[in-house]
XYZ file of N, CA and C in Angstrom:
420
model
N -61.557 -5.215 -10.026
C -60.597 -5.373 -8.964
C -60.059 -4.003 -8.586
N -60.107 -3.715 -7.304
C -59.670 -2.416 -6.816
C -58.211 -2.472 -6.378
N -57.518 -1.360 -6.596
C -56.135 -1.237 -6.143
C -56.156 -0.440 -4.859
N -55.748 -1.037 -3.796
C -55.793 -0.380 -2.493
C -54.417 0.099 -2.025
N -53.459 0.179 -2.933
C -52.113 0.557 -2.512
C -52.039 2.002 -2.037
N -52.978 2.848 -2.495
C -52.968 4.248 -2.069
C -53.951 4.518 -0.939
N -54.583 3.510 -0.441
C -55.584 3.664 0.603
C -54.887 4.032 1.909
N -55.190 5.199 2.461
C -54.520 5.636 3.682
C -55.011 4.880 4.905
N -56.134 4.193 4.767
C -56.641 3.424 5.893
C -55.864 2.129 6.085
N -55.196 1.708 5.027
C -54.419 0.471 5.094
C -53.084 0.751 5.783
N -52.707 -0.035 6.785
C -51.441 0.227 7.483
C -50.245 0.011 6.549
N -49.290 0.881 6.656
C -48.068 0.769 5.849
C -47.206 -0.362 6.389
N -46.433 -0.953 5.508
C -45.516 -1.991 5.980
C -44.448 -1.325 6.831
N -44.133 -1.924 7.942
C -43.158 -1.286 8.840
C -41.769 -1.265 8.203
N -41.100 -0.168 8.352
C -39.742 -0.032 7.833
C -38.802 0.005 9.027
N -37.855 -0.880 9.012
C -36.918 -0.973 10.116
C -35.514 -0.706 9.583
N -34.811 0.206 10.222
C -33.418 0.468 9.881
C -32.555 -0.019 11.032
N -31.532 -0.769 10.699
C -30.643 -1.305 11.720
C -29.285 -0.635 11.563
N -28.824 -0.033 12.632
C -27.500 0.584 12.642
C -26.651 -0.184 13.638
N -25.631 -0.832 13.142
C -24.811 -1.690 14.002
C -23.506 -1.028 14.406
N -23.315 0.225 14.035
C -22.054 0.892 14.337
C -22.039 1.496 15.724
N -20.878 1.916 16.149
C -20.724 2.555 17.447
C -20.126 3.941 17.254
N -20.584 4.652 16.252
C -20.049 5.978 15.970
C -19.197 5.949 14.724
N -18.371 6.938 14.604
C -17.502 7.032 13.428
C -16.405 5.982 13.467
N -16.109 5.451 12.300
C -15.030 4.466 12.221
C -13.696 5.196 12.228
N -12.793 4.709 13.029
C -11.445 5.271 13.086
C -10.550 4.472 12.147
N -10.032 5.110 11.128
C -9.178 4.452 10.146
C -7.726 4.641 10.559
N -6.978 3.544 10.773
C -5.542 3.671 11.088
C -4.795 4.295 9.909
N -3.762 5.077 10.215
C -3.014 5.760 9.161
C -2.397 4.797 8.161
N -1.939 3.621 8.618
C -1.335 2.682 7.673
C -2.376 2.136 6.691
N -3.620 1.948 7.143
C -4.676 1.491 6.240
C -5.075 2.599 5.277
N -5.152 3.839 5.773
C -5.436 4.978 4.895
C -4.369 5.066 3.800
N -3.109 4.930 4.210
C -2.004 5.029 3.255
C -2.077 3.916 2.217
N -2.458 2.722 2.641
C -2.596 1.602 1.699
C -3.712 1.883 0.687
N -4.832 2.403 1.161
C -5.955 2.713 0.276
C -5.570 3.826 -0.699
N -4.887 4.857 -0.198
C -4.457 5.961 -1.063
C -3.462 5.474 -2.107
N -2.506 4.646 -1.691
C -1.528 4.114 -2.647
C -2.236 3.314 -3.735
N -3.246 2.552 -3.349
C -4.022 1.792 -4.330
C -4.756 2.731 -5.282
N -5.220 3.876 -4.772
C -5.956 4.824 -5.619
C -5.047 5.554 -6.601
N -3.748 5.605 -6.317
C -2.799 6.257 -7.221
C -2.316 5.336 -8.338
N -2.668 4.060 -8.300
C -2.259 3.129 -9.346
C -2.898 3.546 -10.669
N -2.217 3.343 -11.796
C -2.794 3.705 -13.091
C -4.107 2.948 -13.340
N -5.123 3.679 -13.761
C -6.418 3.080 -14.081
C -7.321 2.854 -12.880
N -6.866 3.233 -11.688
C -7.667 3.022 -10.482
C -8.840 4.002 -10.455
N -9.980 3.534 -9.961
C -11.180 4.358 -9.838
C -11.477 4.496 -8.346
N -11.465 5.736 -7.869
C -11.596 6.002 -6.439
C -12.897 5.428 -5.886
N -13.995 5.562 -6.624
C -15.284 5.050 -6.148
C -15.231 3.546 -5.921
N -14.626 2.828 -6.844
C -14.521 1.368 -6.697
C -13.641 0.994 -5.504
N -12.557 1.704 -5.331
C -11.650 1.422 -4.211
C -12.346 1.707 -2.887
N -13.067 2.825 -2.813
C -13.787 3.167 -1.583
C -14.838 2.113 -1.262
N -15.574 1.674 -2.260
C -16.605 0.657 -2.046
C -15.978 -0.643 -1.552
N -14.843 -1.025 -2.141
C -14.186 -2.278 -1.767
C -13.705 -2.247 -0.313
N -13.304 -1.062 0.164
C -12.775 -0.955 1.524
C -13.820 -0.494 2.536
N -15.046 -0.228 2.070
C -16.114 0.157 2.990
C -16.039 1.588 3.478
N -15.526 2.479 2.645
C -15.497 3.891 3.026
C -16.117 4.725 1.905
N -16.170 6.023 2.108
C -16.763 6.909 1.112
C -15.685 7.460 0.191
N -16.026 7.728 -1.074
C -15.039 8.311 -1.985
C -14.492 9.652 -1.478
N -15.326 10.426 -0.771
C -14.867 11.705 -0.235
C -13.732 11.507 0.759
N -13.802 10.424 1.526
C -12.722 10.137 2.474
C -11.422 9.851 1.728
N -11.529 9.049 0.671
C -10.321 8.702 -0.095
C -9.724 9.957 -0.719
N -10.577 10.839 -1.258
C -10.071 12.086 -1.849
C -9.403 12.961 -0.784
N -9.962 12.992 0.427
C -9.356 13.762 1.511
C -8.003 13.160 1.898
N -7.947 11.844 1.989
C -6.675 11.185 2.323
C -5.640 11.423 1.235
N -6.072 11.432 -0.033
C -5.142 11.710 -1.139
C -4.579 13.130 -1.015
N -5.447 14.094 -0.650
C -5.003 15.473 -0.471
C -3.985 15.555 0.670
N -4.266 14.827 1.768
C -3.341 14.811 2.897
C -2.003 14.169 2.509
N -2.047 13.140 1.667
C -0.805 12.497 1.227
C 0.028 13.454 0.369
N -0.645 14.207 -0.507
C 0.077 15.159 -1.359
C 0.728 16.268 -0.546
N 0.070 16.661 0.566
C 0.615 17.745 1.390
C 1.618 17.232 2.421
N 1.842 15.902 2.476
C 2.820 15.329 3.396
C 2.260 14.994 4.762
N 0.951 15.122 4.960
C 0.343 14.808 6.251
C 0.071 13.313 6.418
N 0.106 12.561 5.324
C -0.106 11.119 5.359
C 1.032 10.466 4.591
N 1.780 9.605 5.245
C 2.948 8.973 4.633
C 2.515 7.684 3.956
N 2.798 7.585 2.664
C 2.426 6.402 1.887
C 3.503 5.334 2.008
N 3.120 4.047 1.844
C 4.133 2.987 1.866
C 5.051 3.127 0.658
N 6.284 2.688 0.810
C 7.260 2.773 -0.280
C 6.839 1.857 -1.413
N 7.012 2.337 -2.639
C 6.676 1.512 -3.802
C 7.816 0.552 -4.092
N 7.564 -0.398 -4.989
C 8.566 -1.415 -5.322
C 9.762 -0.807 -6.041
N 9.583 0.368 -6.662
C 10.680 0.993 -7.396
C 11.566 1.863 -6.507
N 11.170 2.079 -5.269
C 11.939 2.908 -4.358
C 13.123 2.114 -3.823
N 14.308 2.698 -3.921
C 15.504 2.043 -3.416
C 15.639 2.388 -1.932
N 15.759 1.376 -1.101
C 15.954 1.595 0.323
C 17.260 0.944 0.751
N 17.779 1.343 1.880
C 19.038 0.822 2.352
C 18.817 -0.066 3.566
N 19.653 -1.080 3.685
C 19.596 -1.996 4.822
C 20.948 -1.970 5.513
N 21.016 -2.403 6.764
C 22.307 -2.406 7.461
C 23.309 -3.348 6.786
N 24.547 -2.955 6.790
C 25.622 -3.768 6.229
C 26.192 -4.638 7.342
N 26.304 -5.923 7.065
C 26.872 -6.863 8.033
C 28.141 -7.431 7.419
N 29.252 -7.241 8.111
C 30.537 -7.738 7.630
C 30.889 -9.009 8.368
N 31.338 -10.021 7.630
C 31.717 -11.288 8.246
C 33.202 -11.324 8.601
N 33.930 -10.261 8.310
C 35.355 -10.220 8.642
C 35.568 -9.221 9.769
N 36.733 -9.298 10.387
C 37.043 -8.352 11.458
C 37.291 -6.975 10.853
N 37.061 -5.904 11.603
C 37.259 -4.558 11.057
C 38.679 -4.307 10.567
N 39.692 -4.868 11.234
C 41.074 -4.629 10.800
C 41.352 -5.341 9.476
N 40.793 -6.540 9.265
C 40.999 -7.257 8.004
C 40.235 -6.580 6.874
N 39.089 -6.011 7.180
C 38.312 -5.343 6.142
C 38.962 -4.037 5.718
N 39.666 -3.364 6.638
C 40.290 -2.084 6.321
C 41.564 -2.258 5.515
N 42.208 -3.416 5.614
C 43.466 -3.640 4.905
C 43.182 -3.916 3.429
N 43.835 -3.156 2.531
C 43.626 -3.409 1.094
C 44.223 -4.748 0.687
N 43.524 -5.447 -0.178
C 43.988 -6.780 -0.581
C 45.001 -6.718 -1.705
N 45.141 -5.574 -2.355
C 46.115 -5.462 -3.429
C 45.523 -5.789 -4.783
N 44.506 -6.623 -4.856
C 43.890 -6.994 -6.131
C 42.413 -6.617 -6.098
N 41.988 -5.848 -7.106
C 40.589 -5.437 -7.160
C 39.686 -6.615 -7.526
N 40.266 -7.659 -8.122
C 39.479 -8.828 -8.486
C 39.122 -9.683 -7.279
N 39.814 -9.480 -6.151
C 39.573 -10.292 -4.972
C 38.327 -9.833 -4.213
N 37.804 -8.628 -4.496
C 36.638 -8.103 -3.786
C 35.381 -8.854 -4.205
N 34.574 -9.217 -3.213
C 33.311 -9.908 -3.474
C 32.228 -9.240 -2.625
N 31.146 -8.847 -3.272
C 29.992 -8.308 -2.569
C 28.918 -9.389 -2.605
N 28.482 -9.836 -1.432
C 27.459 -10.870 -1.342
C 26.189 -10.251 -0.778
N 25.086 -10.463 -1.482
C 23.795 -9.926 -1.056
C 22.835 -11.088 -0.859
N 22.252 -11.152 0.343
C 21.209 -12.137 0.613
C 19.931 -11.356 0.867
N 18.905 -11.645 0.062
C 17.675 -10.867 0.102
C 16.496 -11.779 -0.158
N 15.605 -11.936 0.806
C 14.398 -12.754 0.663
C 14.703 -14.163 0.166
N 15.739 -14.763 0.702
C 16.071 -16.134 0.346
C 16.959 -16.276 -0.878
N 17.254 -15.192 -1.572
C 18.144 -15.250 -2.743
C 19.541 -14.792 -2.322
N 20.546 -15.345 -2.960
C 21.933 -14.971 -2.678
C 22.599 -14.580 -3.989
N 23.187 -13.386 -4.013
C 23.851 -12.877 -5.211
C 25.264 -12.456 -4.816
N 26.243 -12.896 -5.599
C 27.631 -12.486 -5.377
C 28.090 -11.661 -6.567
N 28.638 -10.485 -6.260
C 29.192 -9.614 -7.304
C 30.681 -9.519 -7.040
N 31.494 -9.948 -8.004
C 32.947 -9.980 -7.835
C 33.585 -8.765 -8.505
N 34.736 -8.394 -7.995
C 35.454 -7.252 -8.558
C 35.064 -5.966 -7.842
N 35.153 -4.876 -8.550
C 34.789 -3.580 -7.980
C 33.623 -3.011 -8.785
N 32.422 -3.437 -8.477
C 31.276 -2.961 -9.241
C 30.967 -1.498 -8.923
N 30.488 -0.808 -9.928
C 30.089 0.581 -9.722
C 28.716 0.649 -9.064
N 28.334 1.847 -8.680
C 27.053 2.055 -8.029
C 25.898 1.670 -8.950
N 26.026 1.948 -10.240
C 24.958 1.612 -11.186
C 24.748 0.101 -11.272
N 25.828 -0.664 -11.251
C 25.722 -2.126 -11.319
C 25.030 -2.663 -10.069
N 25.451 -2.199 -8.903
C 24.820 -2.646 -7.663
C 23.341 -2.245 -7.607
N 23.048 -1.050 -8.069
C 21.656 -0.598 -8.098
C 20.819 -1.502 -8.999
N 21.367 -1.873 -10.159
C 20.659 -2.783 -11.068
C 20.422 -4.143 -10.419
N 21.397 -4.621 -9.645
C 21.255 -5.903 -8.966
C 20.109 -5.833 -7.962
N 20.058 -4.752 -7.169
C 18.998 -4.619 -6.163
C 17.622 -4.472 -6.805
N 17.528 -3.708 -7.871
C 16.238 -3.545 -8.566
C 15.780 -4.879 -9.137
N 16.705 -5.631 -9.737
C 16.354 -6.934 -10.305
C 15.893 -7.903 -9.207
N 16.557 -7.888 -8.060
C 16.148 -8.743 -6.945
C 14.740 -8.386 -6.463
N 14.483 -7.110 -6.343
C 13.184 -6.665 -5.847
C 12.065 -7.043 -6.831
N 12.328 -6.953 -8.108
C 11.300 -7.240 -9.112
C 11.064 -8.733 -9.313
N 12.023 -9.547 -8.913
C 11.901 -10.978 -9.085
C 10.881 -11.508 -8.087
N 9.881 -12.183 -8.578
C 8.825 -12.687 -7.709
C 9.223 -13.977 -6.998
N 10.237 -14.657 -7.516
C 10.589 -15.963 -6.954
C 11.429 -15.863 -5.697
N 12.015 -14.690 -5.415
C 12.874 -14.620 -4.216
C 12.169 -14.011 -3.048
């Protein structure tokens, strides 16, 4: 039995390459930032992240460099404390008048469906702990 796989007279199987793109893909900055933030997670492997998102590892490394230099703004992490507008349910004149008793003060926080009331005059550390606990709670 003869092997004809090297026979040059035999026509080669046609090779067809299909390119369905329309040029370079434009990555929105918010998607780049999301991918970079994912790559900064402990134990993350850039090659795996790039493959999952359909880009090259070199792109992710370039975006990481841009993020470090401040050219790409990353989304805030869960540990970052942010501020929201304060809404007062009382009139400005009633809020400015001292009540005379520090125990009468109540701070009410409504966040993602949860409601927390802090009575008295809590310090900044106590309020910060309340906000961090709310953010970390998955049920609210």
